[in-house]
XYZ file of C-alpha atoms in Angstrom:
334
model
C 70.682 133.057 99.992
C 71.293 133.453 103.715
C 70.158 131.771 106.873
C 69.466 133.783 110.029
C 72.523 133.879 112.290
C 73.615 130.257 111.863
C 76.962 131.097 113.498
C 75.467 132.603 116.657
C 77.176 135.947 115.983
C 74.135 138.193 115.569
C 74.778 138.356 111.814
C 73.249 136.233 109.057
C 75.373 133.397 107.708
C 75.313 131.531 104.401
C 72.653 128.864 104.071
C 73.804 125.314 104.617
C 73.213 122.675 101.920
C 69.884 120.888 102.229
C 70.190 117.160 102.841
C 68.807 114.324 104.932
C 70.925 115.674 107.814
C 70.581 119.433 107.299
C 67.534 121.708 107.023
C 69.546 124.625 105.638
C 70.043 126.165 109.076
C 71.310 123.393 111.389
C 72.515 119.817 111.080
C 70.845 116.833 112.721
C 71.320 113.096 113.171
C 69.325 110.713 111.016
C 69.181 107.575 113.202
C 68.758 108.841 116.774
C 68.693 112.094 118.703
C 71.575 113.427 120.781
C 69.773 116.495 122.125
C 69.569 116.662 125.899
C 67.051 118.575 127.979
C 67.685 120.571 131.123
C 65.926 117.729 132.910
C 68.452 115.241 131.518
C 71.313 117.449 132.619
C 69.806 117.904 136.063
C 69.282 114.147 136.403
C 72.947 113.541 135.617
C 74.201 116.215 137.999
C 71.870 115.073 140.775
C 72.619 111.349 140.487
C 76.250 111.449 139.317
C 78.714 109.224 141.141
C 81.880 109.817 139.121
C 84.706 107.416 139.807
C 87.787 109.164 141.194
C 90.657 109.649 138.781
C 94.319 109.957 139.755
C 95.693 113.476 139.882
C 98.476 112.462 137.479
C 99.651 109.408 135.550
C 103.302 109.144 134.572
C 103.547 106.966 131.471
C 106.829 105.291 130.517
C 108.487 107.131 127.633
C 108.048 105.690 124.163
C 110.446 106.017 121.233
C 109.494 108.808 118.844
C 107.712 107.633 115.701
C 109.977 107.062 112.726
C 108.863 107.839 109.203
C 107.615 104.670 107.489
C 107.391 103.897 103.784
C 104.276 103.681 101.609
C 104.081 99.909 102.078
C 103.469 100.334 105.834
C 100.733 101.806 108.046
C 101.666 103.287 111.418
C 99.458 104.810 114.128
C 100.974 106.719 117.058
C 98.624 107.272 120.021
C 99.063 110.768 121.440
C 96.109 110.499 123.828
C 92.304 110.725 123.858
C 91.428 110.959 120.120
C 94.742 112.428 118.913
C 96.766 110.233 116.556
C 99.537 110.547 114.049
C 98.706 108.109 111.253
C 101.185 107.271 108.513
C 99.668 105.923 105.329
C 100.929 105.972 101.752
C 104.191 107.515 102.947
C 102.345 110.561 104.322
C 101.910 111.750 107.926
C 98.320 112.584 108.904
C 97.513 114.319 112.209
C 94.036 113.580 113.580
C 92.175 115.803 116.084
C 95.356 117.066 117.767
C 95.017 118.287 121.357
C 98.243 118.985 123.270
C 96.780 121.569 125.698
C 96.444 120.983 129.486
C 92.648 121.292 129.289
C 90.011 120.612 126.638
C 87.958 123.660 127.540
C 87.315 127.246 126.443
C 88.823 128.268 129.812
C 92.437 127.912 130.888
C 91.530 127.546 134.571
C 88.484 125.231 134.425
C 87.082 122.304 132.495
C 88.320 118.769 131.815
C 92.032 118.605 132.612
C 94.771 116.359 131.317
C 96.001 113.704 133.786
C 98.900 112.530 131.625
C 101.124 114.385 129.204
C 100.693 113.877 125.457
C 102.258 110.587 124.411
C 104.741 112.369 122.151
C 105.765 116.029 121.977
C 104.901 117.787 118.749
C 108.597 118.219 118.051
C 109.048 114.415 118.035
C 106.687 113.860 115.108
C 108.406 113.051 111.803
C 106.265 115.590 109.957
C 102.650 116.436 109.157
C 101.483 116.681 105.556
C 97.761 116.519 106.311
C 95.630 117.746 109.220
C 92.126 116.335 109.772
C 89.709 117.771 112.363
C 86.507 115.804 112.859
C 84.282 118.328 114.672
C 84.378 121.376 116.878
C 84.250 120.000 120.438
C 87.139 121.171 122.583
C 88.507 117.656 123.112
C 88.892 117.319 119.321
C 89.487 120.878 118.088
C 92.092 122.761 120.127
C 93.051 126.092 118.583
C 96.261 126.470 120.605
C 97.555 123.154 119.275
C 96.376 123.924 115.743
C 98.394 127.146 115.781
C 101.530 125.169 116.648
C 100.805 122.634 113.911
C 100.436 125.407 111.338
C 103.647 127.127 112.451
C 105.652 123.900 112.229
C 104.334 122.261 109.087
C 101.658 124.291 107.222
C 99.798 121.094 106.304
C 96.828 120.761 104.003
C 93.660 120.508 106.108
C 90.119 119.151 105.930
C 87.161 119.250 108.293
C 83.364 119.118 108.325
C 81.017 121.772 106.970
C 80.997 124.941 109.054
C 84.299 124.268 110.829
C 86.852 126.004 108.595
C 86.113 129.331 110.285
C 87.421 127.908 113.565
C 90.595 126.637 111.917
C 91.074 130.076 110.339
C 91.216 131.536 113.861
C 94.282 129.340 114.368
C 95.816 130.678 111.144
C 94.864 127.616 109.097
C 93.268 129.130 106.015
C 91.808 127.279 103.058
C 90.811 124.135 104.959
C 88.529 121.995 102.821
C 85.036 121.688 104.293
C 83.331 118.383 103.571
C 79.789 117.077 103.847
C 79.116 113.444 104.714
C 80.417 111.162 101.935
C 82.359 113.993 100.247
C 85.837 112.976 99.095
C 88.874 115.103 98.305
C 92.472 114.446 97.225
C 94.930 116.067 99.631
C 98.650 115.472 100.200
C 98.533 112.514 97.823
C 95.751 110.785 99.781
C 92.036 110.351 99.227
C 90.028 111.577 102.225
C 86.310 110.895 102.682
C 84.268 112.503 105.449
C 81.904 109.862 106.785
C 78.820 110.072 109.016
C 78.802 109.779 112.788
C 76.041 110.051 115.377
C 77.118 112.947 117.547
C 76.643 116.732 117.710
C 78.591 119.987 117.578
C 78.895 123.089 119.780
C 81.595 125.412 121.053
C 79.245 127.860 122.793
C 75.695 127.705 124.179
C 74.505 129.382 120.970
C 75.939 127.348 118.069
C 74.760 123.786 118.686
C 74.461 121.756 115.455
C 75.596 124.701 113.311
C 78.640 122.846 112.039
C 78.940 119.210 111.019
C 80.468 116.257 112.875
C 81.845 113.058 111.365
C 84.814 110.739 110.913
C 87.342 110.174 108.148
C 88.331 107.356 105.833
C 91.868 107.871 104.518
C 92.950 105.929 101.445
C 96.291 105.384 99.744
C 97.176 102.752 97.158
C 96.773 99.407 98.944
C 95.897 100.989 102.332
C 92.786 102.285 104.118
C 92.396 103.759 107.630
C 89.105 104.713 109.300
C 89.024 107.276 112.127
C 85.616 107.275 113.835
C 86.177 110.360 116.041
C 83.026 110.510 118.241
C 79.892 108.474 117.571
C 77.121 106.586 119.239
C 76.339 103.057 118.053
C 74.107 103.316 114.990
C 73.631 102.079 111.389
C 76.328 104.468 110.124
C 78.944 101.774 110.767
C 77.204 99.361 108.408
C 76.874 102.152 105.834
C 80.615 102.873 106.054
C 81.436 99.162 105.796
C 79.315 98.877 102.647
C 81.203 101.710 100.938
C 84.640 100.722 102.240
C 84.714 96.919 102.307
C 88.469 96.721 102.931
C 89.625 98.729 105.928
C 93.100 97.934 107.218
C 92.985 99.875 110.477
C 90.053 101.371 112.418
C 90.461 103.868 115.272
C 87.357 103.454 117.444
C 86.248 105.307 120.601
C 85.755 103.209 123.723
C 85.465 105.848 126.480
C 83.294 108.682 127.839
C 80.281 106.368 128.035
C 78.920 106.898 131.566
C 76.182 107.560 132.547
C 74.582 105.538 129.760
C 71.201 107.312 129.843
C 73.028 110.534 128.966
C 75.876 109.318 126.754
C 74.284 106.395 124.884
C 73.314 108.120 121.635
C 76.552 110.105 121.264
C 79.321 107.859 122.683
C 79.763 104.118 122.281
C 80.669 101.946 125.235
C 83.285 99.182 124.747
C 80.612 96.564 123.982
C 79.276 98.723 121.147
C 82.795 99.526 119.931
C 83.478 95.798 119.540
C 80.174 95.471 117.671
C 81.305 98.311 115.371
C 84.600 96.480 114.790
C 82.698 93.349 113.792
C 80.528 95.304 111.354
C 83.438 97.222 109.807
C 85.689 94.128 109.547
C 89.059 95.937 109.674
C 92.243 93.899 109.921
C 93.005 95.673 113.204
C 91.269 98.180 115.467
C 92.759 100.486 118.105
C 90.663 101.818 120.980
C 90.825 105.542 121.751
C 88.958 108.368 123.530
C 89.798 107.280 127.072
C 92.147 107.800 129.995
C 93.297 111.341 129.214
C 91.001 114.121 130.469
C 89.447 114.009 133.943
C 85.951 115.459 134.106
C 84.664 114.383 130.702
C 82.830 111.325 131.968
C 81.813 109.381 135.072
C 83.584 106.045 134.470
C 86.890 105.121 136.080
C 90.078 105.883 134.165
C 90.747 102.184 133.547
C 87.146 101.103 132.878
C 87.238 101.412 129.055
C 90.229 99.084 128.688
C 88.886 96.571 131.230
C 85.455 96.522 129.600
C 86.999 96.238 126.146
C 88.724 92.995 127.138
C 85.441 91.628 128.506
C 83.502 92.717 125.410
C 86.014 91.056 123.074
C 85.657 87.796 124.972
C 81.864 87.950 124.926
C 81.736 88.663 121.194
C 84.451 86.226 120.151
C 86.959 88.805 118.927
C 90.615 87.878 119.302
C 92.637 90.150 121.576
C 95.081 91.045 118.787
C 92.248 92.192 116.496
C 91.083 95.073 118.718
C 93.764 96.498 120.979
C 94.729 99.524 122.978
C 98.315 100.695 122.791
C 100.370 102.596 125.370
C 100.230 106.365 125.296
C 102.937 107.529 122.906
C 103.417 104.087 121.360
C 103.204 103.278 117.654
C 101.436 100.291 116.112
C 102.906 99.437 112.713
C 101.527 97.000 110.167
C 101.930 96.114 106.505
C 99.658 97.923 104.075
C 97.235 95.787 102.139
C 98.392 92.518 103.623
């Protein structure tokens, strides 16, 4: 069975699995819509008042992450949504982007205003690569090629995305539907729902799946939300994974709200997600890295996070941001 040109190539592609979030041709959200009209786009462009960002931010250097044992969890913040997570004695690389721009063009598009928090060469290894969806600020083929050349890790992603990873030389990546689980590199990985969308060209919107990951090892569990608007998915994830040690939650790219609301949480909603998920700790991400992705000021997500924690009664140490390149380490299953 085939579906007409689901890849936007002019050739038929294999039919997608029918589900509550897929009609066999494209994927869709189940709680709210993320589609935008030309009128929405025009309204944003016409009324946009983006806060100025600095041309460059020089972060203080951080010590390279050391390999930790299976009784510890460690998360190293590279920038935006890129993390190295150590769990169960394994190193997991999440949505790695080391390129100067998150764009299909080398000379245009959102540009990096600070270098990656750690160079690739400083990482203690990568046994598992996870790519949440195909947006350029989460799936960077140039970086993926370097990851493959250095480590040849096992890889997993959402349905319809393995073809992109294959272009970076990463063959055999496991494609997962929402709630699918797979054992890779000695870890259990579950692809969990998110309210977002996918596209790498004007012609392939919603033709591959978006989501987050729950990574489990004995006595340890980490949730990586990737991109999502505030929605009931967080309660659904909490019901299936009642003991999350560490959650990585997006707090940036939220302005203007009329345009971003259904696809990106603001800090107030991120704190609400933390309260629903009930992790031992949360780390804020998806902020302060690429100029041109959003209208808010570079420091707005962290400032608003502090205010949102206070309003919702969440202790500062429960939901933090960490310096670019820094590592937060905690006991597993404590």
